[in-house]
Short mmCIF file of C-alpha atoms and ligand atoms in Angstrom, two decimals:
data_model
loop_
_atom_site.label_atom_id
_atom_site.label_comp_id
_atom_site.label_asym_id
_atom_site.label_seq_id
_atom_site.Cartn_x
_atom_site.Cartn_y
_atom_site.Cartn_z
CA UNK H 100 -0.21 0.35 0.16
CA UNK H 101 1.38 3.57 -1.43
CA UNK H 102 1.05 6.48 1.28
CA UNK H 103 1.49 10.41 1.21
CA UNK H 104 0.65 13.04 -1.13
CA UNK H 105 1.91 11.88 -4.26
CA UNK H 106 0.21 8.87 -4.16
CA UNK H 107 -3.67 10.35 -3.81
CA UNK H 108 -4.92 10.12 -7.60
CA UNK H 109 -3.86 6.32 -7.09
CA UNK H 110 -5.25 5.60 -3.32
CA UNK H 111 -8.75 7.50 -4.64
CA UNK H 112 -8.46 4.90 -7.71
CA UNK H 113 -8.02 1.79 -5.10
CA UNK H 114 -10.45 3.25 -2.45
CA UNK H 115 -13.04 2.91 -5.82
CA UNK H 116 -11.89 -0.33 -6.67
CA UNK H 117 -10.70 0.39 -10.29
CA UNK H 118 -9.58 -1.49 -12.70
CA UNK H 119 -7.66 -0.05 -15.53
CA UNK H 120 -6.65 3.35 -16.57
CA UNK H 121 -5.24 4.47 -19.62
CA UNK H 122 -3.89 7.59 -21.77
CA UNK H 123 -2.87 8.33 -25.02
CA UNK H 124 -1.06 11.03 -25.75
CA UNK H 125 -1.43 12.22 -30.36
CA UNK H 126 0.40 15.36 -30.84
CA UNK H 127 -0.52 15.38 -34.72
CA UNK H 128 -4.10 15.91 -33.54
CA UNK H 129 -3.63 17.23 -30.33
CA UNK H 130 -5.58 14.40 -28.88
CA UNK H 131 -4.72 13.97 -24.86
CA UNK H 132 -6.97 11.82 -23.42
CA UNK H 133 -8.21 9.00 -20.43
CA UNK H 134 -10.07 5.88 -20.69
CA UNK H 135 -10.46 4.88 -16.91
CA UNK H 136 -12.30 1.14 -16.84
CA UNK H 137 -13.81 0.62 -13.30
CA UNK H 138 -15.05 -2.85 -14.01
CA UNK H 139 -15.81 -5.22 -16.94
CA UNK H 140 -16.99 -7.73 -14.16
CA UNK H 141 -20.84 -7.73 -16.05
CA UNK H 142 -19.72 -6.94 -18.90
CA UNK H 143 -18.06 -4.18 -21.43
CA UNK H 144 -17.90 -0.69 -19.91
CA UNK H 145 -19.72 1.41 -21.94
CA UNK H 146 -19.87 5.13 -20.88
CA UNK H 147 -19.68 8.36 -22.42
CA UNK H 148 -16.89 10.77 -23.46
CA UNK H 149 -16.53 14.31 -22.49
CA UNK H 150 -14.88 17.06 -24.15
CA UNK H 151 -14.40 20.31 -21.91
CA UNK H 152 -11.52 22.16 -20.04
CA UNK H 153 -10.46 20.65 -17.44
CA UNK H 154 -7.67 23.38 -14.56
CA UNK H 155 -4.96 20.50 -14.54
CA UNK H 156 -4.66 16.74 -16.09
CA UNK H 157 -5.44 15.63 -12.17
CA UNK H 158 -8.77 16.79 -12.34
CA UNK H 159 -9.16 15.47 -14.97
CA UNK H 160 -7.95 12.52 -13.92
CA UNK H 161 -9.86 12.41 -11.05
CA UNK H 162 -13.09 13.31 -13.34
CA UNK H 163 -12.23 9.98 -15.19
CA UNK H 164 -12.18 7.98 -12.64
CA UNK H 165 -15.77 8.91 -10.41
CA UNK H 166 -17.51 9.13 -14.02
CA UNK H 167 -16.45 5.11 -14.38
CA UNK H 168 -16.89 3.96 -11.28
CA UNK H 169 -20.09 5.69 -11.05
CA UNK H 170 -20.92 4.02 -14.76
CA UNK H 171 -20.55 0.77 -13.34
CA UNK H 172 -23.66 1.49 -10.08
CA UNK H 173 -25.36 2.57 -13.11
CA UNK H 174 -25.28 -0.19 -15.25
CA UNK H 175 -25.54 -2.53 -12.42
CA UNK H 176 -28.26 -0.82 -10.82
CA UNK H 177 -30.88 -1.09 -14.62
CA UNK H 178 -29.34 -5.01 -14.86
CA UNK H 179 -27.49 -4.70 -18.00
CA UNK H 180 -24.44 -7.30 -18.49
CA UNK H 181 -22.36 -4.70 -18.69
CA UNK H 182 -19.04 -2.91 -16.47
CA UNK H 183 -18.73 0.84 -16.83
CA UNK H 184 -16.15 3.40 -17.21
CA UNK H 185 -15.77 6.65 -18.75
CA UNK H 186 -13.55 9.05 -20.84
CA UNK H 187 -12.49 12.00 -20.79
CA UNK H 188 -10.66 13.95 -23.37
CA UNK H 189 -8.60 17.44 -22.51
CA UNK H 190 -10.19 19.94 -24.35
CA UNK H 191 -7.02 22.51 -25.69
CA UNK H 192 -6.39 24.88 -28.50
CA UNK H 193 -3.63 23.05 -30.07
CA UNK H 194 -7.23 20.68 -31.20
CA UNK H 195 -7.84 22.72 -34.22
CA UNK H 196 -8.91 19.25 -36.49
CA UNK H 197 -11.87 18.08 -34.50
CA UNK H 198 -12.28 15.66 -36.90
CA UNK H 199 -8.82 14.35 -36.28
CA UNK H 200 -8.64 14.42 -33.55
CA UNK H 201 -11.99 12.11 -32.96
CA UNK H 202 -10.53 10.30 -35.35
CA UNK H 203 -7.01 9.59 -33.18
CA UNK H 204 -9.58 8.43 -30.53
CA UNK H 205 -11.36 6.16 -32.61
CA UNK H 206 -8.38 4.42 -32.58
CA UNK H 207 -7.38 4.22 -29.46
CA UNK H 208 -11.49 3.17 -28.31
CA UNK H 209 -10.38 0.31 -30.38
CA UNK H 210 -7.01 -0.71 -29.25
CA UNK H 211 -9.05 -1.66 -25.81
CA UNK H 212 -10.60 -4.33 -27.76
CA UNK H 213 -14.90 -4.23 -27.08
CA UNK H 214 -13.50 -3.74 -22.54
CA UNK H 215 -14.34 -0.36 -23.16
CA UNK H 216 -17.50 0.67 -25.26
CA UNK H 217 -18.01 4.84 -25.66
CA UNK H 218 -20.77 7.10 -26.25
CA UNK H 219 -21.57 11.08 -26.16
CA UNK H 220 -21.45 13.41 -23.42
CA UNK H 221 -20.28 16.65 -22.14
CA UNK H 222 -19.12 18.89 -25.16
CA UNK H 223 -19.79 15.74 -28.10
CA UNK H 224 -22.24 15.70 -31.33
CA UNK H 225 -23.36 12.73 -32.93
CA UNK H 226 -21.52 13.73 -35.56
CA UNK H 227 -18.24 12.81 -33.39
CA UNK H 228 -19.58 9.14 -32.42
CA UNK H 229 -20.15 9.64 -36.47
CA UNK H 230 -15.82 9.90 -36.78
CA UNK H 231 -15.41 7.54 -34.30
CA UNK H 232 -17.23 4.44 -35.69
CA UNK H 233 -15.11 4.66 -38.35
CA UNK H 234 -12.11 3.08 -36.72
CA UNK H 235 -13.60 1.41 -34.63
CA UNK H 236 -17.18 -0.40 -33.58
CA UNK H 237 -17.18 0.03 -30.21
CA UNK H 238 -19.15 3.53 -29.88
CA UNK H 239 -23.03 3.51 -29.35
CA UNK H 240 -24.90 6.71 -29.84
CA UNK H 241 -24.02 7.57 -33.62
CA UNK H 242 -26.60 9.16 -36.01
CA UNK H 243 -27.06 5.49 -37.14
CA UNK H 244 -28.50 5.31 -33.80
CA UNK H 245 -30.75 7.65 -31.67
CA UNK H 246 -27.99 10.36 -30.98
CA UNK H 247 -29.08 12.91 -28.55
CA UNK H 248 -29.97 10.40 -25.31
CA UNK H 249 -31.66 13.21 -23.11
CA UNK H 250 -34.53 12.04 -23.84
CA UNK H 251 -34.96 8.60 -22.68
CA UNK H 252 -33.27 10.14 -19.59
CA UNK H 253 -36.44 12.45 -19.12
CA UNK H 254 -38.17 8.78 -20.28
CA UNK H 255 -36.34 7.71 -17.17
CA UNK H 256 -36.43 10.15 -15.16
CA UNK H 257 -40.75 10.11 -15.37
CA UNK H 258 -41.20 6.54 -15.09
CA UNK H 259 -39.04 6.98 -11.59
CA UNK H 260 -41.40 10.03 -10.44
CA UNK H 261 -44.54 8.40 -10.85
CA UNK H 262 -43.20 5.67 -8.85
CA UNK H 263 -41.90 8.26 -6.45
CA UNK H 264 -45.47 9.42 -6.46
CA UNK H 265 -47.17 5.66 -5.74
CA UNK H 266 -44.67 5.23 -2.47
CA UNK H 267 -45.17 9.09 -1.38
CA UNK H 268 -48.98 9.49 -2.46
CA UNK H 269 -50.33 6.45 -2.87
CA UNK H 270 -51.62 8.04 -6.51
CA UNK H 271 -51.38 6.87 -9.71
CA UNK H 272 -51.86 9.87 -12.21
CA UNK H 273 -49.93 13.62 -11.69
CA UNK H 274 -52.78 15.65 -12.89
CA UNK H 275 -52.71 18.62 -10.78
CA UNK H 276 -48.81 18.04 -8.99
CA UNK H 277 -46.58 21.05 -9.07
CA UNK H 278 -42.79 19.90 -10.24
CA UNK H 279 -39.82 22.12 -9.95
CA UNK H 280 -37.81 22.07 -12.21
CA UNK H 281 -34.01 22.82 -12.57
CA UNK H 282 -31.96 23.51 -15.41
CA UNK H 283 -33.77 22.68 -18.92
CA UNK H 284 -31.69 21.65 -21.02
CA UNK H 285 -31.49 18.29 -22.76
CA UNK H 286 -33.43 16.62 -20.34
CA UNK H 287 -34.38 19.10 -18.12
CA UNK H 288 -36.57 20.78 -21.65
CA UNK H 289 -38.60 16.69 -22.34
CA UNK H 290 -39.25 16.48 -18.36
CA UNK H 291 -41.03 19.87 -18.59
CA UNK H 292 -42.67 18.84 -22.05
CA UNK H 293 -43.98 15.32 -20.90
CA UNK H 294 -45.41 16.65 -17.03
CA UNK H 295 -47.00 19.54 -19.00
CA UNK H 296 -49.36 17.02 -21.58
CA UNK H 297 -49.51 14.83 -18.20
CA UNK H 298 -51.16 18.17 -16.41
CA UNK H 299 -48.66 18.59 -14.28
CA UNK H 300 -48.20 22.87 -13.25
CA UNK H 301 -44.70 23.52 -13.64
CA UNK H 302 -41.82 25.91 -12.09
CA UNK H 303 -38.38 25.98 -13.60
CA UNK H 304 -34.88 27.93 -13.59
CA UNK H 305 -31.97 28.49 -16.12
CA UNK H 306 -29.04 30.44 -16.37
CA UNK H 307 -29.96 30.25 -19.69
CA UNK H 308 -32.75 32.82 -19.61
CA UNK H 309 -33.45 31.50 -23.41
CA UNK H 310 -34.06 28.01 -22.78
CA UNK H 311 -36.58 29.25 -19.71
CA UNK H 312 -38.33 31.75 -22.17
CA UNK H 313 -38.84 28.78 -24.20
CA UNK H 314 -40.57 26.67 -21.19
CA UNK H 315 -42.69 29.65 -19.91
CA UNK H 316 -43.71 29.58 -23.26
CA UNK H 317 -44.77 26.63 -24.35
CA UNK H 318 -45.93 24.48 -21.14
CA UNK H 319 -47.07 28.07 -19.10
CA UNK H 320 -43.77 27.20 -16.92
CA UNK H 321 -43.32 30.28 -14.83
CA UNK H 322 -39.71 31.09 -13.99
CA UNK H 323 -37.77 31.68 -10.67
CA UNK H 324 -34.88 32.78 -10.01
CA UNK H 325 -32.04 30.30 -9.15
CA UNK H 326 -32.07 30.43 -5.45
CA UNK H 327 -36.12 30.18 -5.28
CA UNK H 328 -35.90 26.66 -7.04
CA UNK H 329 -35.00 25.18 -4.06
CA UNK H 330 -37.25 26.59 -1.35
CA UNK H 331 -40.72 26.91 -3.69
CA UNK H 332 -43.67 25.29 -1.86
CA UNK H 333 -43.73 22.22 -4.35
CA UNK H 334 -44.76 18.40 -4.67
CA UNK H 335 -41.39 17.74 -6.29
CA UNK H 336 -37.96 19.20 -6.83
CA UNK H 337 -36.31 17.46 -10.26
CA UNK H 338 -32.73 18.65 -10.25
CA UNK H 339 -31.94 18.37 -13.71
CA UNK H 340 -28.65 20.91 -13.96
CA UNK H 341 -25.75 20.05 -12.00
CA UNK H 342 -24.23 17.94 -9.03
CA UNK H 343 -23.96 18.46 -5.19
CA UNK H 344 -26.72 20.57 -4.95
CA UNK H 345 -28.58 18.80 -1.72
CA UNK H 346 -26.39 19.90 0.99
CA UNK H 347 -26.11 21.54 4.07
CA UNK H 348 -26.93 24.67 3.08
CA UNK H 349 -30.19 23.09 0.75
CA UNK H 350 -31.49 20.98 2.43
CA UNK H 351 -33.84 22.92 5.49
CA UNK H 352 -34.33 24.80 2.72
CA UNK H 353 -36.18 22.31 0.79
CA UNK H 354 -40.17 22.27 1.04
CA UNK H 355 -40.65 19.34 -1.53
CA UNK H 356 -41.59 16.34 -0.22
CA UNK H 357 -39.34 14.79 -3.53
CA UNK H 358 -36.90 14.89 -5.02
CA UNK H 359 -36.30 13.42 -8.43
CA UNK H 360 -34.07 14.74 -11.46
CA UNK H 361 -31.46 13.23 -14.03
CA UNK H 362 -28.79 15.42 -12.02
CA UNK H 363 -25.48 13.45 -11.63
CA UNK H 364 -23.89 13.63 -8.16
CA UNK H 365 -26.87 15.24 -6.61
CA UNK H 366 -25.23 13.86 -2.93
CA UNK H 367 -23.16 16.60 -1.69
CA UNK H 368 -21.68 14.08 0.15
CA UNK H 369 -23.15 10.16 1.19
CA UNK H 370 -24.47 11.12 4.46
CA UNK H 371 -27.05 13.76 2.81
CA UNK H 372 -28.93 10.51 2.07
CA UNK H 373 -29.54 10.14 5.55
CA UNK H 374 -30.50 14.26 6.20
CA UNK H 375 -33.09 13.79 3.71
CA UNK H 376 -34.40 10.61 5.27
CA UNK H 377 -34.40 13.00 8.84
CA UNK H 378 -36.76 15.40 7.30
CA UNK H 379 -39.06 12.92 5.81
CA UNK H 380 -38.12 13.69 1.86
CA UNK H 381 -38.09 11.14 -0.29
CA UNK H 382 -34.84 11.19 -2.80
CA UNK H 383 -35.27 8.91 -5.96
CA UNK H 384 -31.11 7.97 -6.14
CA UNK H 385 -29.51 9.82 -8.93
CA UNK H 386 -27.87 6.78 -10.65
CA UNK H 387 -30.82 4.35 -10.71
CA UNK H 388 -33.15 7.55 -12.30
CA UNK H 389 -31.20 8.86 -14.41
CA UNK H 390 -30.14 5.95 -16.14
CA UNK H 391 -32.24 6.12 -19.64
CA UNK H 392 -30.20 7.61 -21.83
CA UNK H 393 -27.73 4.49 -20.91
CA UNK H 394 -30.32 2.12 -21.21
CA UNK H 395 -31.35 3.38 -24.62
CA UNK H 396 -27.79 3.67 -25.44
CA UNK H 397 -27.05 -0.23 -25.32
CA UNK H 398 -30.11 -1.44 -26.43
CA UNK H 399 -29.70 0.47 -29.74
CA UNK H 400 -26.24 -0.91 -29.54
CA UNK H 401 -27.50 -3.96 -29.53
CA UNK H 402 -29.19 -3.45 -32.84
CA UNK H 403 -33.11 -3.60 -30.46
CA UNK H 404 -35.93 -1.22 -31.54
CA UNK H 405 -36.79 2.28 -30.00
CA UNK H 406 -39.92 0.90 -28.21
CA UNK H 407 -37.98 -2.09 -27.36
CA UNK H 408 -35.38 0.58 -25.21
CA UNK H 409 -38.61 2.30 -23.50
CA UNK H 410 -39.63 -1.08 -22.46
CA UNK H 411 -36.63 -1.24 -20.90
CA UNK H 412 -36.44 1.91 -19.50
CA UNK H 413 -39.81 1.43 -17.79
CA UNK H 414 -38.27 -1.02 -15.76
CA UNK H 415 -37.04 2.59 -13.95
CA UNK H 416 -40.05 2.30 -11.80
CA UNK H 417 -39.80 -1.14 -10.53
CA UNK H 418 -36.23 -0.61 -9.26
CA UNK H 419 -37.08 2.26 -7.75
CA UNK H 420 -40.41 1.43 -5.70
CA UNK H 421 -37.79 -1.67 -4.68
CA UNK H 422 -35.20 0.47 -3.32
CA UNK H 423 -37.47 2.55 -1.45
CA UNK H 424 -39.42 -0.24 0.42
CA UNK H 425 -36.36 -1.47 1.12
CA UNK H 426 -35.06 1.69 3.17
CA UNK H 427 -38.30 1.77 4.92
CA UNK H 428 -37.99 -1.99 6.21
CA UNK H 429 -34.65 -0.97 6.91
CA UNK H 430 -34.63 2.35 8.04
CA UNK H 431 -31.92 3.58 6.08
CA UNK H 432 -31.17 6.12 3.62
CA UNK H 433 -32.34 5.36 -0.56
CA UNK H 434 -29.09 6.31 -1.56
CA UNK H 435 -27.45 4.00 0.86
CA UNK H 436 -29.63 1.24 -0.15
CA UNK H 437 -29.01 1.58 -3.81
CA UNK H 438 -25.78 1.43 -3.20
CA UNK H 439 -25.73 -2.15 -2.01
CA UNK H 440 -27.48 -2.91 -4.06
CA UNK H 441 -25.51 -2.04 -6.82
CA UNK H 442 -22.21 -3.17 -5.05
CA UNK H 443 -24.12 -6.60 -4.47
CA UNK H 444 -24.22 -6.75 -8.48
CA UNK H 445 -20.55 -5.78 -8.68
P1 NAD T 556 -27.96 20.04 -20.38
O1 NAD T 556 -26.24 21.38 -20.62
O2 NAD T 556 -28.46 19.95 -21.52
O3 NAD T 556 -28.82 21.22 -19.28
C1 NAD T 556 -28.70 21.80 -18.12
C2 NAD T 556 -29.14 23.69 -17.97
O4 NAD T 556 -28.65 23.53 -16.66
C3 NAD T 556 -28.70 24.09 -19.10
O5 NAD T 556 -30.18 24.48 -20.32
C4 NAD T 556 -28.05 25.22 -18.17
O6 NAD T 556 -27.91 26.76 -18.74
C5 NAD T 556 -28.57 24.00 -17.28
N1 NAD T 556 -27.53 25.08 -15.81
C6 NAD T 556 -26.65 25.46 -15.73
N2 NAD T 556 -26.00 25.73 -14.46
C7 NAD T 556 -27.12 25.87 -13.92
C8 NAD T 556 -27.73 26.81 -12.50
N3 NAD T 556 -26.90 27.20 -11.62
N4 NAD T 556 -29.32 26.73 -12.16
C9 NAD T 556 -30.03 26.48 -12.70
N5 NAD T 556 -30.10 25.82 -14.24
C10 NAD T 556 -28.49 25.95 -14.42
O7 NAD T 556 -27.57 18.94 -19.90
P2 NAD T 556 -28.32 17.66 -19.81
O8 NAD T 556 -28.47 16.68 -20.81
O9 NAD T 556 -29.66 18.11 -19.92
O10 NAD T 556 -28.38 17.19 -18.48
C11 NAD T 556 -28.26 17.23 -17.86
C12 NAD T 556 -27.89 16.67 -16.17
O11 NAD T 556 -27.84 15.20 -16.37
C13 NAD T 556 -26.71 17.39 -16.20
O12 NAD T 556 -26.23 16.85 -14.80
C14 NAD T 556 -26.14 15.69 -16.14
O13 NAD T 556 -25.11 15.10 -15.79
C15 NAD T 556 -27.24 14.20 -16.38
N6 NAD T 556 -27.68 13.35 -17.25
C16 NAD T 556 -28.06 13.50 -18.34
C17 NAD T 556 -27.91 12.55 -18.99
C18 NAD T 556 -28.71 12.91 -20.48
O14 NAD T 556 -29.11 11.97 -21.31
N7 NAD T 556 -27.89 14.33 -21.11
C19 NAD T 556 -28.12 11.20 -19.09
C20 NAD T 556 -27.27 11.12 -17.23
C21 NAD T 556 -27.60 12.40 -16.38
#
């Protein structure tokens, strides 16, 4: 066992149960890529490639490690025959030819011989996946498939909301409920549309005022400020923007009795799951409720139809009810029960 500050990343990787981590540098195209394969025990590691700027390589590596680990848990909870992994591509001004850059990444993915399957993530487009597909068969979310996974993720969140409402309110419909959505981007917009069609009253916020205005116009959603969204007297709070929003500051202000949204890593720390339980707020664990995009990507990658993918996504409802029942029986936070079930499956 190594010790000392310089080994912090290795210790972090060990604590997450890694796995292997690969790095590729290609000076000709500016590619600097990390593929973090957390686990292949249940099957190949499917996880998107993120193409964003990082302050340091250390931050990028840490992000890849955390995200790859999260994908293992997500796949296990969705009962998919997949492991977990993620790729991080460092975005730098040296990358001038996007096509050549993603071509080089495609060759890197191919070198993993199918242990890692890549897909879209923050900063990548369907067209990038199409470039990758010229060099490797191990890529999902190409234009041959459906592309943007946002609508399928939103469908999974909707099924998850039905499960929370069933458990908490013994109701089978959402009509007349009030849902507050934080962030109306790819997932949040599609969720707002689906909820509106079911007679739900919406309050929304987004840093991007244009995105918020579209929802106001199309769905009659009420726009509130970025701070106000936490404190609304609503039935359900749906975080669909960014992580870490459930924390010491926000928990005492939340009035909703249910938290169910797509954002990754919603709990700032594990202990916040218990803080929610104590306040009798039902929390739908993020990696369970937001697995719709992954389920779709894998189903279409296997050649299944969109209808078959949607049927698989609908099982998020049953998985969540299972977690809620067990959490209530054992007097534990739903987040902890999800972690226990996922780690048993890994
Ligand atoms: P997106 O970038 O399309 O949308 C996010 C939206 O949140 C944007 O409109 C942005 O302006 C807004 N936003 C940013 N900061 C905000 C703030 N402080 N307050 C309010 N709004 C803010 O992203 P997305 O694809 O819709 O994903 C949303 C979340 O769901 C992310 O956490 C993502 O990791 C997670 N997720 C997405 C998918 C998917 O299929 N896209 C799958 C699983 C998980």
